[in-house]
Amino acid sequence: MLYLRFHALEKRGLLYSLIMMNLSYIINHLGEERAQYFNAVSPPVVQSSNFAFADLASMRRALQDEKESPFYTRGCNPTVRILRQKLAALEQAEDALVFSSGSAAMAAAVLSQLSGGDHVVCVAKPYSWTNKLLNQLLARFGVSTTMIDATDPAHYEAAIQPNTRLLLLESPNSITFELQDIAAVVEIARRHNLRTIIDNSYATPLFQSPIAMGIDLVIHSASKYLGGHSDIVAGVVCGSKTIISRLFSHEYMTLGGIISPHDAWLMIRGLRTLPLRLSRSHETTMQVVAYLEQHPKIARVNFPFSPSFPQYELAKKQMSGCGGLFSAELRAAELGQIDQFCERLHYFLLACSWGGHESLAFPMSALYTAQTIIPPPRAAGI
Ligand SMILES: *Cc1c(COP(=O)(O)O)cnc(C)c1O
């Protein structure tokens, strides 16, 4: 959380003000070449699939640099390009690509690092569709995955095989928010010459900077905090210029899961208030968590910035805040009581997703019931 990060930096004076200024510059100005758009303060939604040229020489030049030159919107759109610059800067990455969903971003990032026969070591219970990507879709193409309890980084190393190419992290992890020691996993990956991908959706670029810690690719579901208003579905991949350029020419352009210019514009607008939204969310969640933790009917609250969280020290080491997501385990005698608790909440909507303006509750008991009625996947496919 920014508030905490700034507190920690306050003593360092100049660095503190530089970071303040940079963050404000990134979300308010970076990438916005206003002179090109009538000095409009808010950038235009360039709702065009293609771009015309005065002569063939300039057309050829644009075609040679499809990632940065508006030629065809699947490759480059001016509104999306503004957003890419902001997201890369926020993640302290050299470059970023934006996708039509977080799942599309994860699929493109993972595919960019693998071939048939390769092996992945992945944190146990990642986001459900990441799990399906690895264990069902990619399994059909000869990619194997070992899922590990990643609270101990040594488990990554123990699972490495001769054909391992990729270590996949999601810290905090879905539902129970366990962390991985990012610096330790990076060290293992470097020693074994492996690539690393992290899903940084929960922490956001403001609370955790995996690229600065040596992670190769960072992905986000921008449907959550980055968009922030529950009105878009989008995803982001951030990394070095080299990796992102290759990913652009292959997975990004061939799979074509791009964001629309209008959704990109909504995300730019969402980013303007990202620091404010996150600091408020962190602050109020700390209060709700503290209240729940002393309540006799609550068995346990999972929130990395609670002093009772088993990895609290690691949370403080590698994150500067935690946003508003937590899970609570109720002392319920039967599942029906959990349903009852959720249905009696006054200010919480019953819905999936997170990271918007609204408070949401999602009972895992409902999920377990749903899972039992979904038929198992057929042997040949999903
Ligand atoms: C929502 C989510 C995703 C998937 O993102 P979509 O935008 O819904 O495709 C991936 N990872 C995490 C942690 C998420 O919460």
Coordinates of C-alpha atoms and ligand atoms in Angstrom, one line a residue:
M1 CA 0.0 0.0 0.0
L2 CA 1.3 3.4 -1.0
Y3 CA 0.6 4.9 2.4
L4 CA 2.9 2.4 4.0
R5 CA 5.5 2.6 1.3
F6 CA 5.6 6.3 1.5
H7 CA 5.9 6.1 5.3
A8 CA 8.9 3.8 4.9
L9 CA 10.5 6.2 2.4
E10 CA 9.7 9.4 4.2
K11 CA 13.0 9.4 6.0
R12 CA 14.8 9.1 2.7
G13 CA 13.6 12.6 1.5
L14 CA 14.5 12.9 -2.1
L15 CA 13.8 9.3 -3.1
Y16 CA 10.4 9.7 -1.4
S17 CA 9.5 12.8 -3.4
L18 CA 10.9 11.2 -6.6
I19 CA 8.7 8.2 -6.3
M20 CA 5.6 10.3 -5.4
M21 CA 6.3 12.4 -8.5
N22 CA 6.9 9.4 -10.7
L23 CA 3.7 7.7 -9.7
S24 CA 1.7 10.8 -10.3
Y25 CA 3.4 11.4 -13.6
I26 CA 2.8 7.8 -14.7
I27 CA -0.9 7.8 -14.0
N28 CA -1.6 11.3 -15.1
H29 CA 0.7 12.0 -18.0
L30 CA 3.0 9.2 -19.3
G31 CA 2.3 8.2 -22.9
E32 CA -0.3 11.0 -23.4
E33 CA 1.0 13.0 -26.3
R34 CA -1.7 15.6 -26.0
A35 CA -0.5 17.9 -28.7
Q36 CA -1.5 15.1 -31.2
Y37 CA -5.0 15.1 -29.9
F38 CA -6.1 18.8 -29.8
N39 CA -4.4 19.0 -26.3
A40 CA -7.4 17.0 -25.0
V41 CA -6.8 16.3 -21.3
S42 CA -8.5 12.9 -21.5
P43 CA -7.1 10.9 -24.4
P44 CA -9.4 9.9 -27.3
V45 CA -10.7 6.4 -27.8
V46 CA -9.2 5.8 -31.2
Q47 CA -12.0 3.5 -32.4
S48 CA -10.4 2.4 -35.6
S49 CA -9.3 -1.0 -36.8
N50 CA -6.8 0.3 -39.3
F51 CA -4.7 3.4 -40.2
A52 CA -4.1 5.0 -43.6
F53 CA -0.8 6.4 -44.9
A54 CA 0.1 9.3 -47.2
D55 CA 2.6 7.2 -49.1
L56 CA 4.0 3.7 -49.3
A57 CA 7.3 4.5 -47.7
S58 CA 5.5 5.5 -44.4
M59 CA 3.2 2.5 -44.8
R60 CA 6.3 0.2 -45.0
R61 CA 7.9 1.9 -42.0
A62 CA 4.8 1.3 -39.9
L63 CA 4.5 -2.3 -41.0
Q64 CA 8.1 -2.9 -39.9
D65 CA 7.2 -1.8 -36.3
E66 CA 3.7 -3.2 -35.9
K67 CA 4.0 -3.2 -32.0
E68 CA 4.6 0.6 -31.8
S69 CA 3.2 2.0 -35.0
P70 CA -0.5 2.2 -35.6
F71 CA -1.0 0.0 -38.7
Y72 CA -3.7 -2.4 -37.7
T73 CA -5.3 -2.3 -34.2
R74 CA -4.5 -6.0 -33.4
G75 CA -0.9 -4.9 -33.4
C76 CA -1.0 -1.3 -32.2
N77 CA -3.8 1.1 -31.3
P78 CA -2.9 4.6 -30.0
T79 CA -5.3 4.4 -27.0
V80 CA -3.9 1.0 -26.1
R81 CA -0.4 2.2 -26.6
I82 CA -0.9 4.9 -23.9
L83 CA -2.1 2.3 -21.5
R84 CA 0.8 -0.1 -22.3
Q85 CA 3.3 2.6 -21.3
K86 CA 1.6 3.4 -18.0
L87 CA 1.4 -0.3 -17.1
A88 CA 5.0 -1.1 -18.0
A89 CA 6.1 1.9 -15.9
L90 CA 4.0 0.9 -12.9
E91 CA 5.5 -2.6 -13.0
Q92 CA 9.0 -1.2 -13.5
A93 CA 9.1 -3.3 -16.6
E94 CA 10.6 -2.3 -20.0
D95 CA 7.4 -3.2 -21.9
A96 CA 3.9 -4.4 -21.5
L97 CA 1.1 -5.9 -23.6
V98 CA -2.6 -5.7 -22.8
F99 CA -5.1 -8.5 -23.5
S100 CA -8.8 -9.2 -23.6
S101 CA -8.7 -10.9 -20.2
G102 CA -6.3 -11.9 -17.4
S103 CA -6.7 -15.5 -18.6
A104 CA -5.7 -14.5 -22.1
A105 CA -2.6 -12.8 -20.7
M106 CA -1.6 -15.8 -18.6
A107 CA -2.2 -18.2 -21.5
A108 CA 0.0 -16.1 -23.9
A109 CA 2.7 -15.6 -21.2
V110 CA 2.9 -19.4 -20.4
L111 CA 2.7 -20.4 -24.1
S112 CA 5.5 -18.0 -24.9
Q113 CA 7.9 -20.0 -22.7
L114 CA 7.0 -23.6 -23.5
S115 CA 7.1 -26.3 -26.2
G116 CA 5.6 -29.8 -26.3
G117 CA 7.4 -32.1 -23.8
D118 CA 8.4 -29.2 -21.4
H119 CA 7.7 -29.3 -17.7
V120 CA 6.3 -26.5 -15.4
V121 CA 6.6 -26.2 -11.6
C122 CA 3.5 -24.3 -10.3
V123 CA 2.3 -23.1 -7.0
A124 CA -0.5 -25.3 -5.6
K125 CA -4.1 -24.0 -6.3
P126 CA -3.4 -21.1 -8.6
Y127 CA -6.3 -19.2 -10.0
S128 CA -8.7 -21.9 -11.4
W129 CA -8.3 -21.2 -15.1
T130 CA -4.5 -21.1 -14.7
N131 CA -4.8 -24.5 -13.3
K132 CA -6.9 -25.7 -16.2
L133 CA -4.5 -24.1 -18.7
L134 CA -1.6 -26.1 -17.3
N135 CA -3.2 -29.4 -16.2
Q136 CA -5.8 -29.8 -19.0
L137 CA -5.2 -27.6 -22.1
L138 CA -1.4 -27.8 -22.2
A139 CA -1.4 -31.4 -21.0
R140 CA -3.0 -32.2 -24.3
F141 CA 0.1 -30.9 -26.0
G142 CA 2.6 -32.8 -24.0
V143 CA 3.4 -30.2 -21.3
S144 CA 3.5 -31.6 -17.8
T145 CA 3.1 -29.7 -14.5
T146 CA 4.0 -30.4 -10.9
M147 CA 2.0 -28.5 -8.4
I148 CA 3.8 -27.8 -5.1
D149 CA 3.2 -26.3 -1.7
A150 CA 5.3 -23.2 -2.5
T151 CA 5.4 -21.7 1.0
D152 CA 8.8 -23.3 1.1
P153 CA 10.9 -22.2 -1.9
A154 CA 12.9 -25.5 -1.6
H155 CA 9.9 -27.3 -3.0
Y156 CA 10.4 -25.5 -6.3
E157 CA 13.9 -26.8 -6.5
A158 CA 12.9 -30.3 -5.5
A159 CA 10.3 -30.5 -8.3
I160 CA 12.7 -29.5 -11.1
Q161 CA 13.2 -32.1 -13.8
P162 CA 15.6 -32.2 -16.8
N163 CA 12.8 -30.8 -19.0
T164 CA 11.6 -28.1 -16.6
R165 CA 11.5 -24.7 -18.3
L166 CA 9.2 -22.6 -16.1
L167 CA 8.5 -21.8 -12.5
L168 CA 5.0 -20.3 -12.0
L169 CA 4.2 -18.1 -9.0
E170 CA 1.0 -16.5 -7.7
S171 CA 1.8 -14.5 -4.6
P172 CA -0.4 -14.0 -2.7
N173 CA -2.1 -17.3 -3.8
S174 CA -5.8 -17.6 -4.5
I175 CA -8.3 -18.1 -1.7
T176 CA -5.9 -18.5 1.3
F177 CA -3.3 -16.0 0.2
E178 CA -0.1 -17.9 1.1
L179 CA 3.0 -16.2 -0.2
Q180 CA 6.0 -17.4 -2.1
D181 CA 9.4 -16.0 -1.2
I182 CA 9.9 -14.3 -4.6
A183 CA 13.6 -13.5 -4.2
A184 CA 14.4 -17.1 -3.2
V185 CA 12.4 -18.6 -6.1
V186 CA 14.2 -16.2 -8.5
E187 CA 17.5 -17.4 -7.2
I188 CA 16.6 -21.0 -7.8
A189 CA 15.3 -20.2 -11.3
R190 CA 18.6 -18.4 -12.2
R191 CA 20.7 -21.3 -10.9
H192 CA 18.8 -23.7 -13.1
N193 CA 18.4 -21.4 -16.0
L194 CA 14.6 -21.4 -15.9
R195 CA 12.1 -18.7 -16.6
T196 CA 9.7 -17.3 -14.0
I197 CA 6.1 -16.0 -14.4
I198 CA 4.1 -14.5 -11.5
D199 CA 0.4 -13.6 -11.3
N200 CA 0.7 -10.3 -9.5
S201 CA -3.1 -9.5 -9.6
Y202 CA -3.7 -9.6 -5.9
A203 CA -0.7 -7.5 -4.9
T204 CA -1.0 -5.0 -7.8
P205 CA 2.1 -3.1 -9.2
L206 CA 1.9 -0.6 -6.3
F207 CA 2.2 -3.1 -3.5
Q208 CA 4.7 -5.6 -5.0
S209 CA 7.3 -5.2 -7.8
P210 CA 8.3 -8.7 -9.0
I211 CA 10.3 -7.4 -12.0
A212 CA 12.6 -5.5 -9.7
M213 CA 13.0 -8.8 -7.7
G214 CA 14.1 -10.6 -10.9
I215 CA 10.9 -12.2 -12.2
D216 CA 10.8 -12.5 -16.0
L217 CA 7.1 -12.0 -16.7
V218 CA 4.4 -10.4 -14.6
I219 CA 0.8 -11.0 -15.5
H220 CA -2.3 -9.2 -14.1
S221 CA -6.0 -9.7 -14.3
A222 CA -6.8 -6.0 -15.0
S223 CA -10.5 -6.8 -14.5
K224 CA -9.7 -6.4 -10.9
Y225 CA -7.8 -3.4 -9.2
L226 CA -6.2 -2.0 -12.4
G227 CA -9.6 -1.4 -14.0
G228 CA -11.2 -1.0 -10.6
H229 CA -14.8 -0.3 -11.4
S230 CA -16.2 -3.8 -12.3
D231 CA -16.8 -2.7 -15.9
I232 CA -14.1 -4.3 -18.0
V233 CA -12.4 -7.7 -18.4
A234 CA -8.8 -7.3 -19.4
G235 CA -5.3 -8.6 -18.7
V236 CA -1.6 -7.5 -18.8
V237 CA 1.8 -9.1 -19.4
C238 CA 4.9 -7.1 -18.4
G239 CA 8.5 -8.0 -19.0
S240 CA 11.8 -7.1 -20.8
K241 CA 11.8 -5.7 -24.3
T242 CA 13.3 -8.9 -25.6
I243 CA 10.7 -11.3 -24.1
I244 CA 7.8 -9.0 -24.9
S245 CA 8.9 -8.4 -28.5
R246 CA 9.0 -12.1 -29.1
L247 CA 5.7 -12.6 -27.3
F248 CA 4.2 -9.9 -29.4
S249 CA 5.2 -11.5 -32.7
H250 CA 4.0 -14.9 -31.7
E251 CA 1.4 -15.4 -29.0
Y252 CA 0.0 -11.9 -29.0
M253 CA -0.5 -11.5 -32.8
T254 CA -1.4 -15.1 -33.6
L255 CA -3.9 -15.7 -30.7
G256 CA -5.1 -12.1 -31.1
G257 CA -6.7 -11.7 -27.7
I258 CA -6.4 -8.0 -27.7
I259 CA -8.2 -5.3 -25.6
S260 CA -10.7 -3.0 -27.4
P261 CA -9.7 0.7 -27.5
H262 CA -12.7 1.6 -25.4
D263 CA -11.9 -0.8 -22.7
A264 CA -8.3 0.5 -22.8
W265 CA -9.6 4.0 -22.2
L266 CA -11.7 2.8 -19.3
M267 CA -8.6 1.2 -17.8
I268 CA -6.6 4.4 -18.2
R269 CA -9.4 6.2 -16.3
G270 CA -9.3 3.5 -13.7
L271 CA -5.5 3.9 -13.2
R272 CA -5.9 7.6 -12.4
T273 CA -7.3 6.6 -9.0
L274 CA -5.4 3.4 -8.4
P275 CA -3.2 4.7 -5.5
L276 CA -6.2 6.3 -3.8
R277 CA -8.4 3.3 -4.2
L278 CA -5.7 0.9 -2.9
S279 CA -4.7 2.9 0.1
R280 CA -8.4 3.3 1.2
S281 CA -9.0 -0.4 0.5
H282 CA -6.0 -1.5 2.6
E283 CA -6.9 0.8 5.4
T284 CA -10.5 -0.3 5.8
T285 CA -9.7 -4.0 5.2
M286 CA -7.2 -3.8 8.1
Q287 CA -10.1 -2.7 10.3
V288 CA -12.5 -5.3 9.1
V289 CA -9.9 -8.1 9.5
A290 CA -9.0 -6.9 13.1
Y291 CA -12.7 -7.0 14.0
L292 CA -13.3 -10.4 12.5
E293 CA -10.2 -11.9 14.1
Q294 CA -11.5 -11.2 17.6
H295 CA -15.0 -12.5 16.8
P296 CA -15.8 -15.8 18.5
K297 CA -17.6 -17.2 15.4
I298 CA -14.6 -16.7 13.1
A299 CA -12.1 -19.5 13.2
R300 CA -9.5 -17.8 11.1
V301 CA -8.8 -14.9 8.8
N302 CA -6.4 -15.2 5.9
F303 CA -4.8 -11.8 5.1
P304 CA -1.1 -11.4 4.6
F305 CA -0.9 -8.0 6.4
S306 CA -2.5 -9.4 9.6
P307 CA 0.1 -9.9 12.3
S308 CA -1.5 -13.4 12.9
F309 CA -0.8 -14.4 9.3
P310 CA 1.9 -17.2 9.3
Q311 CA 4.0 -15.4 6.6
Y312 CA 3.5 -11.8 8.0
E313 CA 7.2 -11.2 8.1
L314 CA 7.6 -12.2 4.4
A315 CA 4.6 -10.1 3.5
K316 CA 6.2 -7.0 5.0
K317 CA 9.5 -7.9 3.3
Q318 CA 8.3 -8.2 -0.2
M319 CA 5.0 -6.3 -0.3
S320 CA 4.2 -2.7 0.8
G321 CA 0.5 -3.4 1.3
C322 CA -2.3 -5.8 0.5
G323 CA -5.5 -4.2 -0.8
G324 CA -8.9 -5.4 0.2
L325 CA -9.0 -9.1 -0.4
F326 CA -9.1 -11.7 2.4
S327 CA -10.9 -14.9 3.3
A328 CA -12.5 -15.8 6.6
E329 CA -13.2 -19.3 7.9
L330 CA -16.4 -19.4 9.9
R331 CA -17.1 -21.7 12.8
A332 CA -20.1 -23.2 11.0
A333 CA -21.6 -26.5 12.0
E334 CA -22.8 -27.1 8.4
L335 CA -22.5 -25.4 5.0
G336 CA -26.0 -23.9 5.3
Q337 CA -24.8 -21.6 8.0
I338 CA -22.2 -20.1 5.6
D339 CA -24.9 -19.5 3.1
Q340 CA -27.0 -17.8 5.8
F341 CA -24.1 -15.6 6.8
C342 CA -23.6 -14.4 3.3
E343 CA -27.2 -13.8 2.6
R344 CA -27.5 -11.6 5.7
L345 CA -24.7 -9.3 4.8
H346 CA -26.0 -5.7 4.3
Y347 CA -23.3 -4.0 2.3
F348 CA -21.8 -6.9 0.4
L349 CA -23.1 -8.1 -3.0
L350 CA -23.0 -11.8 -3.7
A351 CA -20.8 -12.0 -6.8
C352 CA -17.5 -13.3 -8.1
S353 CA -14.5 -11.2 -9.1
W354 CA -13.0 -8.5 -6.9
G355 CA -11.1 -5.2 -7.0
G356 CA -14.0 -3.0 -8.0
H357 CA -15.7 -0.2 -6.1
E358 CA -18.2 -2.5 -4.4
S359 CA -17.8 -4.9 -1.5
L360 CA -18.4 -8.6 -2.5
A361 CA -18.7 -11.9 -0.7
F362 CA -18.2 -15.2 -2.3
P363 CA -18.8 -18.3 -0.2
M364 CA -16.4 -21.1 -1.1
S365 CA -19.2 -23.5 0.2
A366 CA -21.1 -22.5 -3.0
L367 CA -18.1 -23.3 -5.1
Y368 CA -17.7 -26.7 -3.6
T369 CA -21.4 -27.5 -4.3
A370 CA -21.0 -26.2 -7.9
Q371 CA -17.9 -28.3 -8.4
T372 CA -19.6 -31.5 -7.4
I373 CA -22.2 -31.0 -10.1
I374 CA -19.9 -30.1 -12.9
P375 CA -19.2 -33.4 -14.8
P376 CA -15.5 -34.4 -14.9
P377 CA -13.6 -33.6 -18.1
R378 CA -13.7 -36.1 -20.9
A379 CA -10.5 -38.0 -21.3
A380 CA -9.7 -36.4 -24.7
G381 CA -10.4 -32.8 -23.9
I382 CA -11.8 -30.2 -21.5
Ligands
LIG1 C1 -9.5 -13.0 -12.1 C2 -8.2 -13.5 -12.0 C3 -7.5 -14.0 -13.1 C4 -8.2 -14.1 -14.5 O1 -8.5 -12.9 -15.0 P1 -9.7 -12.6 -16.0 O2 -9.5 -11.2 -16.3 O3 -10.9 -12.9 -15.2 O4 -9.5 -13.5 -17.1 C5 -6.2 -14.5 -13.0 N1 -5.6 -14.5 -11.8 C6 -6.2 -14.0 -10.7 C7 -5.4 -14.0 -9.4 C8 -7.5 -13.5 -10.7 O5 -8.1 -13.1 -9.6

